[in-house]
Amino acid sequence: LLGLFGIVIILFLVHAWLHISPGLAALCGAALSIVVLRPRVETVLESIDWELIIFLICLFVVVGGLNRSGVLPFLARRLSLVGGSSVLWLALVFFWSAGFLTLFISAVPAVVAFVPIVNELGALGLATNPLWWALALGVGFAGVGTPFATAANIGVVDLSKRGNQAIRYKDWVSVGIPVFLMAGILGSLCIWLGIRTGWFF
């Protein structure tokens, strides 16, 4: 198993040179593990968390529909107008809006909604490095806010239901939101410092 794990890690590191996607590298590792371990099909199917998989599929289908229909890009563009032409204000707007969006629709869709906006602003001649930093920090810090913010959070909540101590939504939010807000304040200071000192350019 350690050998297989090592092979997958190597594939992840060199996938660009091999002209394969990270997903294909992961599938190669999964295929090799099946060949080596040869588990029973029934055992594998029983161990799969179908409820979680179906939930994630439905979540990304809904968010994908919102993105394709232009709802999420429209919201992101409107938010970008708040910052005007100031890179600092734009970065702060991106940081907080991407963070709050992540709390409700998950990290990946939030990033997908903002990426075209950053590219559009870059085409207009605006420095985009601070915006990429703001987007990454906002989405990253917001990942602790709600159970829906990341797929990992959803998995943890689902696993807790199988044990004796299920994590309730209000329990998570009562801790996660304050942590996100405190991290957001620190993140805002980090963005201000990074832009003022030129680190983010």
PDB file of C-alpha atoms in Angstrom:
ATOM      1  CA  LEU A   1       0.000   0.000   0.000  1.00  0.00           C
ATOM      2  CA  LEU A   2       2.829   2.404   0.794  1.00  0.00           C
ATOM      3  CA  GLY A   3       4.329   1.670  -2.606  1.00  0.00           C
ATOM      4  CA  LEU A   4       1.020   2.449  -4.323  1.00  0.00           C
ATOM      5  CA  PHE A   5       0.693   5.632  -2.307  1.00  0.00           C
ATOM      6  CA  GLY A   6       4.193   6.635  -3.365  1.00  0.00           C
ATOM      7  CA  ILE A   7       3.372   5.993  -7.024  1.00  0.00           C
ATOM      8  CA  VAL A   8       0.269   8.197  -6.798  1.00  0.00           C
ATOM      9  CA  ILE A   9       2.251  11.004  -5.140  1.00  0.00           C
ATOM     10  CA  ILE A  10       4.885  10.801  -7.882  1.00  0.00           C
ATOM     11  CA  LEU A  11       2.171  10.906 -10.552  1.00  0.00           C
ATOM     12  CA  PHE A  12       0.693  14.008  -8.921  1.00  0.00           C
ATOM     13  CA  LEU A  13       4.109  15.668  -8.944  1.00  0.00           C
ATOM     14  CA  VAL A  14       4.941  14.872 -12.584  1.00  0.00           C
ATOM     15  CA  HIS A  15       1.465  14.885 -14.156  1.00  0.00           C
ATOM     16  CA  ALA A  16       2.210  18.119 -16.045  1.00  0.00           C
ATOM     17  CA  TRP A  17       5.265  16.575 -17.732  1.00  0.00           C
ATOM     18  CA  LEU A  18       3.319  13.421 -18.563  1.00  0.00           C
ATOM     19  CA  HIS A  19       0.468  15.537 -19.988  1.00  0.00           C
ATOM     20  CA  ILE A  20      -2.157  13.848 -17.804  1.00  0.00           C
ATOM     21  CA  SER A  21      -4.694  15.393 -15.446  1.00  0.00           C
ATOM     22  CA  PRO A  22      -4.492  15.007 -11.640  1.00  0.00           C
ATOM     23  CA  GLY A  23      -7.787  13.116 -11.833  1.00  0.00           C
ATOM     24  CA  LEU A  24      -6.271  10.541 -14.158  1.00  0.00           C
ATOM     25  CA  ALA A  25      -3.312  10.172 -11.799  1.00  0.00           C
ATOM     26  CA  ALA A  26      -5.709   9.432  -8.937  1.00  0.00           C
ATOM     27  CA  LEU A  27      -7.642   6.933 -11.072  1.00  0.00           C
ATOM     28  CA  CYS A  28      -4.397   5.148 -11.944  1.00  0.00           C
ATOM     29  CA  GLY A  29      -3.663   4.751  -8.244  1.00  0.00           C
ATOM     30  CA  ALA A  30      -7.169   3.471  -7.572  1.00  0.00           C
ATOM     31  CA  ALA A  31      -6.941   0.984 -10.444  1.00  0.00           C
ATOM     32  CA  LEU A  32      -3.569  -0.310  -9.237  1.00  0.00           C
ATOM     33  CA  SER A  33      -4.888  -0.743  -5.691  1.00  0.00           C
ATOM     34  CA  ILE A  34      -7.829  -2.789  -6.978  1.00  0.00           C
ATOM     35  CA  VAL A  35      -5.489  -4.997  -9.014  1.00  0.00           C
ATOM     36  CA  VAL A  36      -3.129  -5.537  -6.076  1.00  0.00           C
ATOM     37  CA  LEU A  37      -5.630  -5.874  -3.216  1.00  0.00           C
ATOM     38  CA  ARG A  38      -8.475  -7.501  -5.184  1.00  0.00           C
ATOM     39  CA  PRO A  39     -11.255  -6.611  -2.716  1.00  0.00           C
ATOM     40  CA  ARG A  40     -14.710  -8.163  -2.907  1.00  0.00           C
ATOM     41  CA  VAL A  41     -17.089  -6.021  -4.957  1.00  0.00           C
ATOM     42  CA  GLU A  42     -19.841  -6.365  -2.351  1.00  0.00           C
ATOM     43  CA  THR A  43     -17.519  -5.128   0.390  1.00  0.00           C
ATOM     44  CA  VAL A  44     -16.473  -2.101  -1.636  1.00  0.00           C
ATOM     45  CA  LEU A  45     -20.051  -1.156  -2.536  1.00  0.00           C
ATOM     46  CA  GLU A  46     -21.187  -1.489   1.073  1.00  0.00           C
ATOM     47  CA  SER A  47     -18.390   0.771   2.317  1.00  0.00           C
ATOM     48  CA  ILE A  48     -19.258   3.615  -0.070  1.00  0.00           C
ATOM     49  CA  ASP A  49     -21.154   6.526   1.467  1.00  0.00           C
ATOM     50  CA  TRP A  50     -23.836   6.808  -1.213  1.00  0.00           C
ATOM     51  CA  GLU A  51     -25.825   9.495   0.610  1.00  0.00           C
ATOM     52  CA  LEU A  52     -22.816  11.805   0.727  1.00  0.00           C
ATOM     53  CA  ILE A  53     -21.928  11.176  -2.920  1.00  0.00           C
ATOM     54  CA  ILE A  54     -25.493  11.853  -4.096  1.00  0.00           C
ATOM     55  CA  PHE A  55     -25.668  15.004  -1.967  1.00  0.00           C
ATOM     56  CA  LEU A  56     -22.413  16.340  -3.438  1.00  0.00           C
ATOM     57  CA  ILE A  57     -23.547  15.513  -6.977  1.00  0.00           C
ATOM     58  CA  CYS A  58     -26.824  17.386  -6.453  1.00  0.00           C
ATOM     59  CA  LEU A  59     -25.027  20.328  -4.826  1.00  0.00           C
ATOM     60  CA  PHE A  60     -22.601  20.765  -7.709  1.00  0.00           C
ATOM     61  CA  VAL A  61     -25.362  20.301 -10.294  1.00  0.00           C
ATOM     62  CA  VAL A  62     -27.390  23.128  -8.734  1.00  0.00           C
ATOM     63  CA  VAL A  63     -24.385  25.414  -8.373  1.00  0.00           C
ATOM     64  CA  GLY A  64     -23.214  24.532 -11.879  1.00  0.00           C
ATOM     65  CA  GLY A  65     -26.634  25.517 -13.188  1.00  0.00           C
ATOM     66  CA  LEU A  66     -26.450  28.846 -11.368  1.00  0.00           C
ATOM     67  CA  ASN A  67     -23.011  29.448 -12.846  1.00  0.00           C
ATOM     68  CA  ARG A  68     -23.979  28.469 -16.413  1.00  0.00           C
ATOM     69  CA  SER A  69     -27.126  30.584 -16.260  1.00  0.00           C
ATOM     70  CA  GLY A  70     -25.012  33.593 -15.333  1.00  0.00           C
ATOM     71  CA  VAL A  71     -26.396  34.138 -11.833  1.00  0.00           C
ATOM     72  CA  LEU A  72     -23.120  33.650  -9.959  1.00  0.00           C
ATOM     73  CA  PRO A  73     -20.972  35.637 -12.436  1.00  0.00           C
ATOM     74  CA  PHE A  74     -23.571  38.438 -12.331  1.00  0.00           C
ATOM     75  CA  LEU A  75     -23.377  38.578  -8.537  1.00  0.00           C
ATOM     76  CA  ALA A  76     -19.590  38.496  -8.634  1.00  0.00           C
ATOM     77  CA  ARG A  77     -19.483  41.367 -11.166  1.00  0.00           C
ATOM     78  CA  ARG A  78     -21.849  43.446  -9.057  1.00  0.00           C
ATOM     79  CA  LEU A  79     -19.672  42.859  -6.017  1.00  0.00           C
ATOM     80  CA  SER A  80     -16.555  43.845  -7.959  1.00  0.00           C
ATOM     81  CA  LEU A  81     -18.161  47.208  -8.804  1.00  0.00           C
ATOM     82  CA  VAL A  82     -18.285  48.036  -5.098  1.00  0.00           C
ATOM     83  CA  GLY A  83     -14.504  48.170  -4.949  1.00  0.00           C
ATOM     84  CA  GLY A  84     -14.153  50.605  -7.838  1.00  0.00           C
ATOM     85  CA  SER A  85     -10.676  50.995  -9.303  1.00  0.00           C
ATOM     86  CA  SER A  86      -8.801  50.683  -5.995  1.00  0.00           C
ATOM     87  CA  VAL A  87      -6.872  47.417  -5.864  1.00  0.00           C
ATOM     88  CA  LEU A  88      -7.020  47.371  -2.063  1.00  0.00           C
ATOM     89  CA  TRP A  89     -10.794  47.856  -1.897  1.00  0.00           C
ATOM     90  CA  LEU A  90     -11.357  45.371  -4.694  1.00  0.00           C
ATOM     91  CA  ALA A  91      -9.211  42.811  -2.896  1.00  0.00           C
ATOM     92  CA  LEU A  92     -11.134  43.307   0.345  1.00  0.00           C
ATOM     93  CA  VAL A  93     -14.470  43.065  -1.480  1.00  0.00           C
ATOM     94  CA  PHE A  94     -13.319  39.859  -3.174  1.00  0.00           C
ATOM     95  CA  PHE A  95     -12.040  38.479   0.129  1.00  0.00           C
ATOM     96  CA  TRP A  96     -15.266  38.968   2.068  1.00  0.00           C
ATOM     97  CA  SER A  97     -17.752  38.289  -0.723  1.00  0.00           C
ATOM     98  CA  ALA A  98     -15.979  35.077  -1.773  1.00  0.00           C
ATOM     99  CA  GLY A  99     -15.858  34.059   1.871  1.00  0.00           C
ATOM    100  CA  PHE A 100     -19.562  34.584   2.500  1.00  0.00           C
ATOM    101  CA  LEU A 101     -20.441  32.915  -0.794  1.00  0.00           C
ATOM    102  CA  THR A 102     -18.372  29.901   0.256  1.00  0.00           C
ATOM    103  CA  LEU A 103     -20.400  29.579   3.448  1.00  0.00           C
ATOM    104  CA  PHE A 104     -23.518  28.801   1.421  1.00  0.00           C
ATOM    105  CA  ILE A 105     -22.501  27.203  -1.879  1.00  0.00           C
ATOM    106  CA  SER A 106     -19.123  25.567  -1.078  1.00  0.00           C
ATOM    107  CA  ALA A 107     -15.579  26.623  -1.929  1.00  0.00           C
ATOM    108  CA  VAL A 108     -15.158  25.310  -5.475  1.00  0.00           C
ATOM    109  CA  PRO A 109     -18.303  26.944  -6.949  1.00  0.00           C
ATOM    110  CA  ALA A 110     -17.409  30.221  -5.244  1.00  0.00           C
ATOM    111  CA  VAL A 111     -13.991  30.208  -6.895  1.00  0.00           C
ATOM    112  CA  VAL A 112     -15.517  29.262 -10.252  1.00  0.00           C
ATOM    113  CA  ALA A 113     -17.827  32.276  -9.994  1.00  0.00           C
ATOM    114  CA  PHE A 114     -14.998  34.733  -9.326  1.00  0.00           C
ATOM    115  CA  VAL A 115     -12.295  33.462 -11.695  1.00  0.00           C
ATOM    116  CA  PRO A 116     -13.867  35.005 -14.848  1.00  0.00           C
ATOM    117  CA  ILE A 117     -14.207  38.338 -13.034  1.00  0.00           C
ATOM    118  CA  VAL A 118     -10.526  38.388 -12.105  1.00  0.00           C
ATOM    119  CA  ASN A 119      -9.625  37.575 -15.698  1.00  0.00           C
ATOM    120  CA  GLU A 120     -11.875  40.374 -16.984  1.00  0.00           C
ATOM    121  CA  LEU A 121     -10.310  42.888 -14.602  1.00  0.00           C
ATOM    122  CA  GLY A 122      -6.865  41.725 -15.680  1.00  0.00           C
ATOM    123  CA  ALA A 123      -7.789  42.340 -19.311  1.00  0.00           C
ATOM    124  CA  LEU A 124      -8.635  45.925 -18.334  1.00  0.00           C
ATOM    125  CA  GLY A 125      -5.090  46.406 -17.064  1.00  0.00           C
ATOM    126  CA  LEU A 126      -5.751  45.997 -13.342  1.00  0.00           C
ATOM    127  CA  ALA A 127      -3.185  44.143 -11.222  1.00  0.00           C
ATOM    128  CA  THR A 128      -4.751  40.761 -10.466  1.00  0.00           C
ATOM    129  CA  ASN A 129      -2.203  39.134  -8.137  1.00  0.00           C
ATOM    130  CA  PRO A 130      -3.744  40.798  -5.035  1.00  0.00           C
ATOM    131  CA  LEU A 131      -7.185  39.617  -6.177  1.00  0.00           C
ATOM    132  CA  TRP A 132      -5.996  36.020  -6.509  1.00  0.00           C
ATOM    133  CA  TRP A 133      -4.544  36.238  -2.996  1.00  0.00           C
ATOM    134  CA  ALA A 134      -7.783  37.721  -1.672  1.00  0.00           C
ATOM    135  CA  LEU A 135      -9.857  35.033  -3.359  1.00  0.00           C
ATOM    136  CA  ALA A 136      -7.675  32.218  -2.031  1.00  0.00           C
ATOM    137  CA  LEU A 137      -7.622  33.596   1.511  1.00  0.00           C
ATOM    138  CA  GLY A 138     -11.343  34.348   1.597  1.00  0.00           C
ATOM    139  CA  VAL A 139     -12.378  30.909   0.390  1.00  0.00           C
ATOM    140  CA  GLY A 140      -9.809  29.183   2.594  1.00  0.00           C
ATOM    141  CA  PHE A 141     -10.819  30.965   5.790  1.00  0.00           C
ATOM    142  CA  ALA A 142     -14.533  30.504   5.078  1.00  0.00           C
ATOM    143  CA  GLY A 143     -14.059  26.744   4.837  1.00  0.00           C
ATOM    144  CA  VAL A 144     -14.550  26.428   8.592  1.00  0.00           C
ATOM    145  CA  GLY A 145     -17.742  28.492   8.731  1.00  0.00           C
ATOM    146  CA  THR A 146     -20.485  26.014   7.836  1.00  0.00           C
ATOM    147  CA  PRO A 147     -20.810  22.282   7.181  1.00  0.00           C
ATOM    148  CA  PHE A 148     -21.489  23.069   3.504  1.00  0.00           C
ATOM    149  CA  ALA A 149     -18.385  25.195   2.963  1.00  0.00           C
ATOM    150  CA  THR A 150     -16.220  22.257   1.864  1.00  0.00           C
ATOM    151  CA  ALA A 151     -16.748  18.645   0.882  1.00  0.00           C
ATOM    152  CA  ALA A 152     -14.531  17.618   3.799  1.00  0.00           C
ATOM    153  CA  ASN A 153     -16.897  19.333   6.241  1.00  0.00           C
ATOM    154  CA  ILE A 154     -19.845  17.464   4.764  1.00  0.00           C
ATOM    155  CA  GLY A 155     -17.950  14.204   5.149  1.00  0.00           C
ATOM    156  CA  VAL A 156     -17.119  14.919   8.783  1.00  0.00           C
ATOM    157  CA  VAL A 157     -20.748  15.695   9.628  1.00  0.00           C
ATOM    158  CA  ASP A 158     -21.876  12.536   7.867  1.00  0.00           C
ATOM    159  CA  LEU A 159     -19.349  10.415   9.763  1.00  0.00           C
ATOM    160  CA  SER A 160     -20.394  11.977  13.065  1.00  0.00           C
ATOM    161  CA  LYS A 161     -23.973  10.827  12.445  1.00  0.00           C
ATOM    162  CA  ARG A 162     -22.779   7.236  12.426  1.00  0.00           C
ATOM    163  CA  GLY A 163     -21.262   7.612  15.865  1.00  0.00           C
ATOM    164  CA  ASN A 164     -22.779   8.570  19.173  1.00  0.00           C
ATOM    165  CA  GLN A 165     -22.133  12.310  18.815  1.00  0.00           C
ATOM    166  CA  ALA A 166     -23.717  13.748  15.684  1.00  0.00           C
ATOM    167  CA  ILE A 167     -22.622  17.292  14.842  1.00  0.00           C
ATOM    168  CA  ARG A 168     -25.698  19.475  14.446  1.00  0.00           C
ATOM    169  CA  TYR A 169     -25.774  22.388  12.015  1.00  0.00           C
ATOM    170  CA  LYS A 170     -26.328  25.020  14.701  1.00  0.00           C
ATOM    171  CA  ASP A 171     -23.487  23.589  16.807  1.00  0.00           C
ATOM    172  CA  TRP A 172     -21.074  23.847  13.886  1.00  0.00           C
ATOM    173  CA  VAL A 173     -22.186  27.356  12.923  1.00  0.00           C
ATOM    174  CA  SER A 174     -22.025  28.626  16.509  1.00  0.00           C
ATOM    175  CA  VAL A 175     -18.309  27.852  16.490  1.00  0.00           C
ATOM    176  CA  GLY A 176     -17.469  28.117  12.794  1.00  0.00           C
ATOM    177  CA  ILE A 177     -18.884  31.580  12.066  1.00  0.00           C
ATOM    178  CA  PRO A 178     -17.006  33.344  14.910  1.00  0.00           C
ATOM    179  CA  VAL A 179     -13.801  31.579  13.861  1.00  0.00           C
ATOM    180  CA  PHE A 180     -14.368  32.677  10.258  1.00  0.00           C
ATOM    181  CA  LEU A 181     -15.005  36.284  11.298  1.00  0.00           C
ATOM    182  CA  MET A 182     -11.868  36.395  13.452  1.00  0.00           C
ATOM    183  CA  ALA A 183      -9.833  34.822  10.666  1.00  0.00           C
ATOM    184  CA  GLY A 184     -11.428  37.289   8.254  1.00  0.00           C
ATOM    185  CA  ILE A 185     -10.191  40.251  10.277  1.00  0.00           C
ATOM    186  CA  LEU A 186      -6.681  38.816  10.293  1.00  0.00           C
ATOM    187  CA  GLY A 187      -7.000  38.056   6.584  1.00  0.00           C
ATOM    188  CA  SER A 188      -8.035  41.638   5.860  1.00  0.00           C
ATOM    189  CA  LEU A 189      -4.982  42.913   7.717  1.00  0.00           C
ATOM    190  CA  CYS A 190      -2.837  40.462   5.781  1.00  0.00           C
ATOM    191  CA  ILE A 191      -4.252  41.711   2.465  1.00  0.00           C
ATOM    192  CA  TRP A 192      -3.727  45.345   3.464  1.00  0.00           C
ATOM    193  CA  LEU A 193      -0.152  44.622   4.516  1.00  0.00           C
ATOM    194  CA  GLY A 194       0.546  42.544   1.415  1.00  0.00           C
ATOM    195  CA  ILE A 195      -0.676  45.283  -0.919  1.00  0.00           C
ATOM    196  CA  ARG A 196       0.953  48.163   0.958  1.00  0.00           C
ATOM    197  CA  THR A 197       4.331  46.431   1.074  1.00  0.00           C
ATOM    198  CA  GLY A 198       4.091  45.052  -2.456  1.00  0.00           C
ATOM    199  CA  TRP A 199       4.261  41.389  -1.388  1.00  0.00           C
ATOM    200  CA  PHE A 200       1.073  40.564  -3.294  1.00  0.00           C
ATOM    201  CA  PHE A 201       2.223  42.110  -6.574  1.00  0.00           C
TER     202      PHE A 201
END
